[in-house]
Coordinates of C-alpha atoms and ligand atoms in Angstrom, one line a residue:
M260 CA 12.8 -37.4 12.6
F261 CA 10.8 -39.2 9.9
T262 CA 9.8 -38.7 6.3
I263 CA 6.5 -37.8 4.8
T264 CA 5.5 -37.4 1.2
L265 CA 4.3 -34.0 -0.1
D266 CA 3.3 -33.7 -3.7
G267 CA 5.4 -36.8 -4.5
Q268 CA 8.5 -35.5 -2.8
G269 CA 9.9 -36.9 0.5
V270 CA 10.5 -34.4 3.2
E271 CA 12.1 -35.0 6.6
V272 CA 10.1 -33.6 9.5
A273 CA 10.2 -33.6 13.3
P274 CA 7.3 -34.8 15.4
G275 CA 5.1 -31.8 16.3
Q276 CA 5.7 -30.0 13.1
T277 CA 2.6 -29.1 11.0
V278 CA 2.0 -30.0 7.4
L279 CA 2.3 -26.3 6.6
E280 CA 5.8 -26.1 8.1
A281 CA 6.8 -29.2 6.1
A282 CA 5.5 -27.6 2.9
R283 CA 7.3 -24.4 3.5
K284 CA 10.5 -26.4 4.0
L285 CA 10.0 -27.6 0.4
G286 CA 9.3 -24.0 -0.8
L287 CA 5.6 -24.8 -1.6
D288 CA 3.3 -21.8 -1.5
I289 CA 0.3 -23.0 0.5
P290 CA -2.0 -20.0 1.0
T291 CA -2.7 -18.8 4.6
L292 CA -4.8 -16.0 6.0
C293 CA -5.4 -16.7 9.7
Y294 CA -2.0 -18.4 10.4
L295 CA 0.3 -16.7 12.7
E296 CA 3.7 -18.3 13.5
K297 CA 4.2 -19.5 17.0
C298 CA 0.5 -19.2 17.8
T299 CA -2.2 -21.8 18.4
P300 CA -3.8 -22.3 15.0
M301 CA -7.1 -20.4 14.7
T302 CA -8.3 -22.4 11.6
S303 CA -10.9 -19.7 10.7
C304 CA -10.1 -19.2 7.0
L305 CA -9.6 -22.7 5.7
V306 CA -7.7 -21.5 2.6
C307 CA -4.7 -23.7 3.6
L308 CA -6.5 -27.0 2.9
V309 CA -4.6 -30.0 1.6
R310 CA -5.6 -33.6 1.1
V311 CA -4.0 -35.8 3.8
S312 CA -3.9 -39.6 3.4
L313 CA -2.9 -41.7 6.4
D314 CA -3.6 -45.3 7.5
G315 CA -6.2 -45.9 4.7
Q316 CA -8.1 -42.6 5.4
S317 CA -8.0 -39.6 3.3
R318 CA -9.4 -36.1 4.1
L319 CA -9.1 -32.4 3.3
L320 CA -7.5 -30.8 6.3
P321 CA -6.1 -27.3 7.2
S322 CA -2.4 -27.7 6.8
C323 CA -1.7 -25.0 9.5
A324 CA -3.3 -27.2 12.2
T325 CA -2.5 -30.7 11.0
P326 CA 0.6 -32.3 12.7
V327 CA 2.7 -34.5 10.6
A328 CA 2.7 -38.3 11.2
P329 CA 4.9 -41.1 9.8
G330 CA 3.6 -42.5 6.5
M331 CA 1.6 -39.4 5.7
V332 CA 1.0 -38.6 2.0
I333 CA -0.1 -35.0 1.2
E334 CA -1.4 -33.5 -2.0
S335 CA -1.4 -29.7 -2.1
E336 CA -1.8 -28.8 -5.8
T337 CA -4.6 -31.0 -7.2
A338 CA -7.7 -29.6 -8.9
E339 CA -9.8 -30.8 -5.9
V340 CA -7.6 -28.9 -3.4
H341 CA -7.6 -25.7 -5.6
D342 CA -11.5 -26.0 -5.7
A343 CA -11.7 -26.3 -2.0
R344 CA -9.4 -23.3 -1.5
R345 CA -11.4 -21.3 -4.0
T346 CA -14.6 -22.1 -2.2
A347 CA -13.1 -21.0 1.2
L348 CA -12.1 -17.7 -0.4
E349 CA -15.5 -17.2 -1.9
M350 CA -17.1 -17.8 1.5
L351 CA -14.8 -15.1 3.0
L352 CA -15.8 -12.8 0.2
S353 CA -19.5 -13.5 0.5
D354 CA -20.1 -10.6 2.9
H355 CA -17.0 -8.6 2.2
V356 CA -17.5 -4.9 1.9
G357 CA -14.9 -3.2 -0.2
D358 CA -13.5 -2.4 -3.6
C359 CA -10.0 -3.5 -4.3
L360 CA -10.0 -1.4 -7.4
S361 CA -12.0 1.8 -7.8
P362 CA -15.1 1.7 -10.1
C363 CA -13.3 4.0 -12.6
H364 CA -10.3 1.7 -12.7
R365 CA -12.5 -1.4 -13.3
I366 CA -14.4 0.4 -16.1
C367 CA -11.4 1.8 -18.0
P368 CA -11.0 -0.6 -21.0
L369 CA -7.2 0.0 -20.7
R370 CA -7.3 -0.5 -16.9
M371 CA -5.6 2.6 -15.9
N372 CA -5.1 3.0 -12.2
I373 CA -7.0 6.3 -12.1
P374 CA -7.0 7.1 -8.4
V375 CA -3.2 6.6 -8.3
M376 CA -2.8 9.1 -11.2
I377 CA -5.1 11.5 -9.3
R378 CA -3.2 11.3 -6.1
Q379 CA 0.0 11.9 -8.0
I380 CA -1.5 15.0 -9.6
E381 CA -2.8 16.2 -6.3
T382 CA 0.6 15.8 -4.6
G383 CA 2.5 17.3 -7.5
Q384 CA 4.3 14.1 -8.5
L385 CA 3.9 14.5 -12.2
A386 CA 6.8 12.2 -13.1
G387 CA 5.0 9.5 -11.3
A388 CA 1.7 10.5 -12.9
I389 CA 3.0 10.1 -16.5
A390 CA 4.4 6.7 -15.5
T391 CA 1.0 5.7 -14.3
V392 CA -0.8 7.1 -17.4
R393 CA 1.7 5.7 -19.9
G394 CA 1.8 2.4 -18.1
A395 CA -1.7 1.8 -19.3
L396 CA -2.4 4.2 -22.2
P397 CA -0.6 3.9 -25.5
L398 CA -1.5 7.4 -26.9
P399 CA -2.2 9.5 -23.8
G400 CA -2.4 12.9 -25.5
V401 CA -4.9 11.5 -28.0
L402 CA -7.0 9.7 -25.4
G403 CA -6.9 12.7 -23.1
R404 CA -8.9 14.5 -25.8
L405 CA -10.9 11.9 -27.7
C406 CA -11.7 9.1 -25.3
H407 CA -15.4 8.8 -24.6
A408 CA -14.5 8.4 -20.9
P409 CA -16.6 5.5 -19.8
C410 CA -14.7 5.7 -16.4
E411 CA -16.5 9.0 -15.7
N412 CA -19.9 7.3 -16.2
G413 CA -19.0 5.0 -13.3
C414 CA -17.3 7.6 -11.1
R415 CA -18.6 7.5 -7.6
R416 CA -18.3 11.2 -7.2
G417 CA -21.0 11.4 -9.8
T418 CA -23.5 10.1 -7.2
L419 CA -22.9 13.2 -5.2
D420 CA -22.5 16.0 -7.8
Q421 CA -20.5 15.5 -10.9
P422 CA -17.9 12.8 -11.8
A423 CA -14.3 13.7 -11.4
A424 CA -12.9 15.1 -14.7
I425 CA -10.7 12.0 -15.3
R426 CA -10.0 12.5 -19.0
E427 CA -9.2 16.2 -18.5
M428 CA -6.7 15.2 -15.8
E429 CA -5.2 12.5 -18.0
R430 CA -4.8 15.1 -20.7
Y431 CA -3.1 17.5 -18.3
V432 CA -0.5 14.8 -17.4
A433 CA 0.1 14.0 -21.1
D434 CA 0.4 17.6 -22.1
H435 CA 2.8 18.3 -19.3
D436 CA 5.0 15.4 -20.4
R437 CA 4.9 16.4 -24.0
K438 CA 6.4 19.8 -23.1
Q439 CA 9.4 18.1 -21.4
P440 CA 12.7 18.1 -23.4
Q441 CA 12.6 14.2 -23.2
P442 CA 9.1 12.9 -22.8
Y443 CA 8.7 9.8 -20.6
L444 CA 9.5 6.5 -22.2
P445 CA 8.1 3.4 -20.5
P446 CA 10.6 0.7 -19.6
R447 CA 11.1 -2.2 -22.1
E448 CA 11.7 -5.8 -21.2
A449 CA 14.9 -7.4 -22.4
A450 CA 14.8 -8.2 -26.2
T451 CA 13.2 -11.5 -27.0
G452 CA 14.5 -11.8 -30.5
K453 CA 10.9 -12.2 -31.8
S454 CA 9.5 -10.0 -34.6
V455 CA 6.0 -9.0 -35.3
L456 CA 4.5 -7.3 -38.3
I457 CA 1.5 -5.2 -37.5
V458 CA -0.6 -4.3 -40.5
G459 CA -2.5 -1.0 -39.9
A460 CA -1.0 2.0 -38.1
G461 CA -4.4 3.1 -36.6
P462 CA -5.4 3.1 -32.9
A463 CA -5.5 -0.7 -32.5
G464 CA -2.2 -1.2 -34.4
L465 CA -0.4 1.5 -32.5
A466 CA -1.7 0.2 -29.2
A467 CA -0.6 -3.3 -30.1
A468 CA 2.9 -2.1 -31.1
D469 CA 3.2 -0.2 -27.8
F470 CA 2.4 -3.4 -25.9
L471 CA 4.7 -5.7 -27.9
L472 CA 7.6 -3.3 -27.9
R473 CA 7.4 -3.0 -24.1
A474 CA 7.3 -6.7 -23.8
G475 CA 10.7 -6.8 -25.6
H476 CA 9.6 -7.9 -29.1
G477 CA 10.6 -6.2 -32.4
C478 CA 7.8 -4.5 -34.1
T479 CA 7.2 -3.3 -37.7
V480 CA 4.1 -1.3 -38.4
A481 CA 2.9 -1.3 -42.0
D482 CA 0.3 1.1 -43.4
R483 CA -0.8 1.9 -46.9
H484 CA -1.1 5.6 -46.2
D485 CA 1.6 8.2 -46.2
E486 CA 1.4 8.8 -42.5
A487 CA 0.7 6.7 -39.4
G488 CA -2.5 7.3 -37.4
G489 CA -5.3 5.7 -39.4
S490 CA -8.7 7.1 -38.4
L491 CA -7.0 9.6 -36.0
R492 CA -6.0 11.5 -39.1
Q493 CA -9.6 12.3 -39.7
E494 CA -9.8 13.8 -36.2
V495 CA -6.9 16.0 -37.0
T496 CA -8.7 17.1 -40.3
A497 CA -11.9 17.8 -38.4
G498 CA -10.0 20.0 -35.9
N499 CA -10.6 17.7 -32.9
L500 CA -7.0 16.7 -32.4
P501 CA -4.0 19.0 -32.7
P502 CA -1.6 17.5 -35.2
E503 CA 1.4 18.0 -32.9
V504 CA -0.3 15.9 -30.2
L505 CA -0.9 12.9 -32.6
A506 CA 2.7 13.3 -33.9
S507 CA 4.2 13.3 -30.4
D508 CA 2.2 10.3 -29.3
I509 CA 3.3 8.3 -32.4
E510 CA 6.9 9.6 -31.9
Q511 CA 6.9 8.0 -28.5
I512 CA 6.1 4.6 -30.0
R513 CA 8.8 5.1 -32.6
R514 CA 11.2 5.9 -29.7
L515 CA 10.3 2.6 -28.1
G516 CA 11.6 1.0 -31.3
A517 CA 8.8 0.7 -33.8
Q518 CA 9.8 0.6 -37.5
F519 CA 7.1 2.2 -39.7
M520 CA 6.7 0.9 -43.3
L521 CA 4.3 3.5 -44.9
R522 CA 2.8 3.3 -48.4
F523 CA 3.0 -0.5 -47.9
E524 CA -0.2 -2.3 -48.9
V525 CA -0.5 -5.9 -47.7
G526 CA -2.5 -8.0 -50.2
R527 CA -2.1 -6.1 -53.4
D528 CA 1.6 -5.2 -53.4
H529 CA 2.8 -7.7 -50.7
P530 CA 0.9 -11.0 -50.5
L531 CA 0.2 -12.0 -46.9
E532 CA 1.7 -15.5 -47.5
S533 CA 5.1 -13.9 -48.4
L534 CA 5.1 -11.9 -45.1
V535 CA 4.2 -14.7 -42.8
G536 CA 7.5 -16.4 -42.9
A537 CA 9.5 -13.2 -42.7
Y538 CA 8.1 -12.4 -39.2
D539 CA 7.4 -14.6 -36.1
A540 CA 3.8 -13.3 -36.1
V541 CA 1.6 -11.0 -38.1
L542 CA -1.2 -8.9 -36.5
L543 CA -3.8 -7.5 -38.8
T544 CA -5.6 -4.5 -37.4
T545 CA -7.1 -2.8 -40.4
G546 CA -10.7 -3.3 -41.5
E547 CA -10.0 -2.3 -45.1
L548 CA -8.3 -5.7 -45.6
A549 CA -11.3 -7.8 -44.9
R550 CA -14.2 -5.6 -45.8
C551 CA -13.2 -3.6 -48.9
K552 CA -10.7 -5.8 -50.6
G553 CA -11.5 -9.3 -49.5
A554 CA -9.5 -11.3 -47.1
P555 CA -5.9 -11.7 -47.9
G556 CA -4.2 -15.1 -48.0
G557 CA -7.4 -17.1 -48.0
L558 CA -8.3 -16.0 -44.4
A559 CA -11.8 -17.0 -43.3
V560 CA -14.2 -14.1 -42.9
T561 CA -17.5 -13.3 -41.0
P562 CA -20.1 -10.7 -42.1
T563 CA -18.1 -8.1 -40.1
G564 CA -14.5 -8.9 -40.8
L565 CA -11.8 -11.5 -40.4
K566 CA -12.7 -14.7 -38.5
V567 CA -10.6 -15.1 -35.3
D568 CA -10.7 -17.5 -32.4
P569 CA -12.4 -15.4 -29.7
V570 CA -10.0 -16.6 -27.1
T571 CA -6.7 -16.5 -28.9
S572 CA -7.4 -13.7 -31.5
Q573 CA -5.7 -16.1 -34.0
T574 CA -7.1 -16.4 -37.6
C575 CA -7.2 -19.7 -39.4
L576 CA -3.5 -19.2 -40.4
P577 CA -1.2 -20.1 -37.6
G578 CA 0.8 -17.1 -36.4
V579 CA -1.6 -14.6 -38.0
F580 CA -3.7 -12.6 -35.6
A581 CA -6.4 -10.0 -36.1
A582 CA -7.9 -7.3 -33.9
G583 CA -9.9 -4.1 -33.9
S584 CA -11.7 -3.2 -37.0
A585 CA -10.1 -6.0 -38.9
V586 CA -12.5 -8.3 -36.9
R587 CA -15.6 -6.0 -36.5
P588 CA -16.3 -2.3 -36.7
V589 CA -15.2 -0.6 -33.4
K590 CA -16.6 2.8 -32.9
Q591 CA -14.9 3.8 -29.7
L592 CA -11.3 4.8 -29.7
V593 CA -10.4 3.3 -26.3
R594 CA -12.1 0.0 -27.2
A595 CA -10.1 -0.2 -30.5
M596 CA -6.9 0.3 -28.4
S597 CA -7.9 -2.2 -25.8
D598 CA -8.7 -4.7 -28.6
G599 CA -5.2 -4.1 -30.0
V600 CA -3.6 -4.6 -26.6
A601 CA -5.6 -7.8 -25.9
A602 CA -4.6 -9.3 -29.3
A603 CA -0.9 -8.2 -28.7
A604 CA -1.1 -10.1 -25.3
C605 CA -2.2 -13.2 -27.2
V606 CA 0.8 -12.8 -29.6
H607 CA 3.1 -12.5 -26.6
R608 CA 1.7 -15.7 -25.1
F609 CA 1.8 -17.5 -28.4
F610 CA 5.6 -16.8 -28.4
F611 CA 6.1 -18.3 -25.0
G612 CA 4.2 -21.5 -25.8
A613 CA 1.4 -20.7 -23.4
K614 CA -2.1 -20.9 -24.8
G615 CA -2.6 -17.7 -26.7
S616 CA -5.5 -16.8 -24.5
R617 CA -6.5 -13.3 -23.4
A618 CA -5.3 -12.2 -20.0
G619 CA -7.9 -12.5 -17.3
K620 CA -9.4 -9.5 -15.6
P621 CA -7.6 -8.4 -12.4
F622 CA -9.5 -9.6 -9.3
S623 CA -11.5 -7.1 -7.4
S624 CA -14.0 -7.4 -4.7
V625 CA -16.9 -5.1 -5.6
M626 CA -19.0 -3.2 -3.1
G627 CA -21.6 -2.3 -5.7
R628 CA -24.1 0.6 -5.4
L629 CA -23.7 2.6 -2.3
Q630 CA -26.6 2.6 0.2
E631 CA -28.1 5.7 1.6
G632 CA -25.6 7.8 3.6
E633 CA -22.6 5.6 2.8
V634 CA -21.2 8.1 0.3
N635 CA -20.7 10.6 3.2
L636 CA -18.0 8.3 4.5
F637 CA -16.1 8.8 1.3
M638 CA -16.5 12.6 1.5
V639 CA -14.2 12.9 4.6
G640 CA -11.3 14.6 3.0
P641 CA -12.2 15.3 -0.6
S642 CA -13.0 18.8 -1.8
P643 CA -16.7 19.6 -1.8
A644 CA -16.2 21.9 -4.8
G645 CA -18.1 21.2 -8.0
R646 CA -16.3 19.9 -11.2
L647 CA -13.8 22.4 -12.5
S648 CA -13.8 23.4 -16.1
P649 CA -10.5 24.7 -17.6
S650 CA -10.5 28.5 -17.2
G651 CA -8.9 28.9 -20.6
G652 CA -11.6 26.9 -22.3
P653 CA -11.8 23.3 -23.4
Q654 CA -8.9 23.8 -25.9
A655 CA -6.5 25.0 -23.2
G656 CA -6.9 22.2 -20.7
Y657 CA -6.1 22.5 -17.0
S658 CA -3.5 24.8 -15.8
D659 CA -0.9 23.7 -13.1
K660 CA -3.1 25.3 -10.5
E661 CA -6.4 23.8 -11.7
A662 CA -5.4 20.2 -12.1
P663 CA -4.6 19.6 -8.4
L664 CA -7.9 21.3 -7.5
E665 CA -9.9 18.9 -9.6
A666 CA -7.8 16.0 -8.3
A667 CA -8.8 17.0 -4.8
R668 CA -12.4 16.1 -5.6
C669 CA -11.6 12.3 -6.0
L670 CA -13.1 10.1 -3.3
H671 CA -10.2 7.5 -3.5
C672 CA -12.6 4.6 -3.9
D673 CA -9.8 2.0 -4.1
C674 CA -8.8 0.0 -1.1
R675 CA -5.8 1.1 0.9
A676 CA -4.5 -2.5 1.0
A677 CA -4.9 -3.2 -2.8
G678 CA -1.7 -4.8 -4.1
N679 CA -0.8 -5.7 -0.5
C680 CA -3.7 -7.8 0.6
Q681 CA -3.5 -11.5 0.9
L682 CA -7.2 -12.0 0.4
Q683 CA -7.0 -10.2 -2.9
R684 CA -3.8 -12.0 -3.9
Y685 CA -5.1 -15.5 -3.3
S686 CA -8.5 -14.6 -4.8
Q687 CA -6.7 -13.6 -8.0
I688 CA -4.5 -16.8 -8.0
Y689 CA -7.4 -19.2 -7.3
G690 CA -9.9 -17.3 -9.6
A691 CA -12.4 -16.7 -6.8
D692 CA -15.8 -15.3 -7.7
P693 CA -16.8 -12.8 -5.1
G694 CA -20.4 -13.1 -6.2
R695 CA -20.7 -16.9 -5.8
F696 CA -22.1 -17.0 -2.3
R697 CA -23.0 -13.3 -2.0
V698 CA -25.4 -12.5 0.8
Q699 CA -27.0 -9.1 1.3
R700 CA -24.1 -6.9 2.0
R701 CA -23.4 -5.2 5.3
R702 CA -23.3 -1.5 5.5
F703 CA -20.0 0.1 4.7
E704 CA -18.4 1.4 7.9
Q705 CA -15.1 3.1 8.6
H706 CA -14.0 3.6 12.1
L707 CA -12.3 7.0 12.0
Q708 CA -10.9 7.1 15.5
P709 CA -8.1 9.3 16.8
G710 CA -4.7 8.0 16.0
D711 CA -3.3 6.8 12.7
V712 CA -5.1 3.5 12.3
I713 CA -8.4 3.1 10.4
F714 CA -10.7 0.1 10.8
E715 CA -13.1 -1.1 8.1
P716 CA -15.2 -3.9 9.7
G717 CA -16.6 -5.0 6.3
K718 CA -13.1 -6.0 5.2
C719 CA -12.4 -8.0 8.4
I720 CA -12.4 -11.8 8.0
V721 CA -12.3 -12.3 11.7
C722 CA -9.1 -14.2 11.4
G723 CA -8.0 -13.3 14.9
V724 CA -4.5 -12.4 14.0
C725 CA -4.7 -8.9 15.5
V726 CA -6.4 -10.3 18.7
H727 CA -3.5 -12.7 19.2
L728 CA -0.9 -10.1 18.5
T729 CA -2.3 -7.8 21.2
Q730 CA -2.5 -10.7 23.6
R731 CA 1.1 -11.7 22.9
A732 CA 2.3 -8.1 23.4
S733 CA 0.3 -7.8 26.7
E734 CA -1.5 -4.7 25.4
P735 CA -3.3 -3.1 28.4
L736 CA -6.7 -3.3 26.6
G737 CA -5.9 -5.1 23.3
L738 CA -8.5 -6.3 20.8
T739 CA -11.0 -9.0 21.3
F740 CA -13.9 -10.8 19.6
I741 CA -17.2 -9.0 20.2
G742 CA -20.6 -10.6 19.6
R743 CA -21.5 -14.2 18.5
G744 CA -22.0 -16.4 15.5
F745 CA -22.3 -14.5 12.1
D746 CA -22.3 -11.2 13.9
V747 CA -18.9 -11.6 15.6
R748 CA -16.5 -8.8 15.0
V749 CA -13.2 -7.6 16.3
G750 CA -12.8 -4.5 18.4
A751 CA -11.4 -3.1 21.6
P752 CA -13.3 -4.3 24.7
L753 CA -15.9 -2.3 26.7
N754 CA -16.6 0.2 24.0
H755 CA -13.0 1.5 24.0
T756 CA -11.6 2.9 20.8
L757 CA -9.3 1.0 18.5
S758 CA -6.4 3.3 19.4
E759 CA -6.9 2.6 23.1
G760 CA -6.8 -1.1 22.3
L761 CA -3.7 -0.7 20.1
Q762 CA -1.2 1.3 22.1
K763 CA 1.8 -0.9 21.6
V764 CA 1.4 -3.0 18.5
A765 CA -0.7 -1.0 16.1
A766 CA 2.0 -1.2 13.3
E767 CA 2.4 -5.0 13.8
C768 CA -1.4 -5.5 13.6
V769 CA -1.7 -3.4 10.4
E770 CA 1.3 -5.3 8.9
A771 CA -0.1 -8.7 9.9
C772 CA -3.8 -8.1 8.9
P773 CA -4.2 -10.2 5.8
T774 CA -6.8 -7.8 4.4
G775 CA -7.3 -4.1 4.4
A776 CA -9.5 -4.1 7.5
L777 CA -6.7 -2.5 9.6
A778 CA -4.7 0.1 7.8
F779 CA -3.0 3.4 8.3
K780 CA -5.1 6.3 7.3
T781 CA -2.6 7.8 5.1
A782 CA -1.4 4.6 3.5
R783 CA -2.2 5.1 -0.1
T784 CA 0.3 3.5 -2.5
G785 CA 3.1 5.3 -0.6
L786 CA 1.5 8.7 -0.9
N787 CA 0.4 10.8 2.0
L788 CA -2.9 12.3 1.2
P789 CA -3.0 16.0 1.9
C790 CA -5.6 17.1 4.3
H791 CA -7.9 19.7 2.9
G792 CA -9.6 20.4 6.2
L793 CA -12.8 20.2 4.2
A794 CA -14.7 17.5 6.1
A795 CA -18.3 18.6 6.6
G796 CA -20.8 17.6 9.1
P797 CA -20.2 15.4 12.1
L798 CA -17.4 13.5 10.4
K799 CA -13.8 14.6 11.0
C800 CA -11.0 14.4 8.5
P801 CA -9.0 11.2 9.1
G802 CA -5.8 13.1 8.8
C803 CA -6.8 15.6 11.5
G804 CA -7.0 13.2 14.5
P805 CA -9.2 14.1 17.5
D806 CA -11.6 17.0 17.6
Ligands
SF4_1072 S1 -9.4 -5.8 1.9 FE1 -8.3 -6.9 0.2 S2 -10.0 -8.0 -0.8 FE2 -10.9 -6.4 0.5 S3 -11.3 -4.7 -0.9 FE3 -9.3 -4.4 0.2 S4 -7.8 -5.3 -1.3 FE4 -9.8 -6.0 -1.9
SF4_1073 S1 -14.1 9.3 -7.1 FE1 -12.0 9.0 -7.8 S2 -11.5 6.9 -7.4 FE2 -13.7 7.1 -7.2 S3 -14.6 6.5 -9.1 FE3 -14.3 8.7 -9.2 S4 -12.2 9.1 -10.1 FE4 -12.4 6.9 -9.5
SF4_1074 S1 -8.8 -6.8 11.6 FE1 -7.9 -8.4 12.8 S2 -9.4 -10.1 12.7 FE2 -9.9 -8.6 11.1 S3 -8.9 -9.4 9.2 FE3 -7.5 -7.9 10.2 S4 -6.2 -9.1 11.6 FE4 -7.9 -10.4 11.0
FES1075 S1 -7.1 -22.3 8.5 FE1 -5.0 -22.5 8.0 S2 -4.3 -20.5 7.5 FE2 -6.4 -20.3 8.1

């Protein structure tokens, strides 16, 4: 045994061990994609790079394949090492063909996981559906009626016929929940003891309150009007929003713990300066403050509203934040709400000493516009029917029978492995840019062979893990590398099917695949997709197996 130095710590190692094994002994999380325990290192991904210094020489080396040596000094968390790992990930993503998140999910300003909601509607799991909807949307009944639905503009189903009726389905879920004796209340984090005053009970203020309450902070929402709702009250007056829907959505925020102070005018009756010390943070979300009455408390202004730091949402007064129409006019309801949520996230970070920056976007590989014929691969399973309008008219919304029928039109564009994929996870952690080395993308392919396993070659990083596993298990056929150079791919030898190659260790290969290249056909966030038996043309439904 001897000692090496890893990130400044001494660690005792045995000859023959690798740097990766030594790092794991210390609990360090060095990323790996092609590493398989007790196998000869394949060193195909290079995301496990570390800087190794020994005998006056210093190099970046793959930790999974570098044996330890006496006197070795290793750095695993420097900016240089992170850059090298990011570059390795970006190389792997350069010809990756897949969408971690569906186009609709990426477009939704509140980042709702739309395909998950749709699968829950389709399978009758409405308790799960409201948790999905409420997890992202602060006022679901309101948004289900008034959102301008940018997600539908990006819906892939729209390239075939008409987009999925996402907003209508969202409304169905919200309305179903509203009729329950006790509507769904999202979970709250443990109380932090922090208090926030939100000025303005309109869409941005209510959305911010929802976020902060769920994060465990105390929230008081002040508004100079008699009732909460802000501009949404005009929608009620115009007949676009039933008053009971607005009242119920606001009530859910009250149930989360919001205190409302109505007929309370900041500036005139209550100087901002006197409120700042009474709360741990103040968030201004009403445009009236800046534009009509002049900025309170000497806050700096721009031609459109209060001046804020674009990264932290903070005004020139420490602990005072602004969002929504307090900063600039916001026409779209969902954008006002996402503004409120983003500023609330800044307040939350401010409390915990982190830089009050806005949260980054979730990582997603993006397939982009589909090439000719590719959309047909997505149509294996979904209903070919056109977009369904509520039979009772737009005021009625979908019935219990109609909502699952519309849900069945969704193409489920999100990756089966999303949330469980190491390539996605590390790309998020290291801030990889999937477009940095982008080459012309390969065609999207799905090998829908008999059996339960599905193979998407465009997501395969040719790490070799599955090939090793089949060799280790002495599969009669197993998997192998086919082709050469950039065209190398993984498959069963001699034109056999994947299922023929994976007779013993299919589950192990799916489990060990670091991406979504190998997956079970029905693996969709724990939900089995019902087979509609509707696949048209030469393609067979993946749930139906062989012809
Ligand atoms: S395989 Fe991973 S990185 Fe690729 S699309 Fe799926 S989740 Fe995203
Ligand atoms: S088909 Fe479904 S998953 Fe795909 S973009 Fe449309 S709603 Fe989203
Ligand atoms: S299919 Fe095999 S070679 Fe391709 S990424 Fe998955 S485990 Fe690696
Ligand atoms: S090169 Fe080390 S895990 Fe891939």
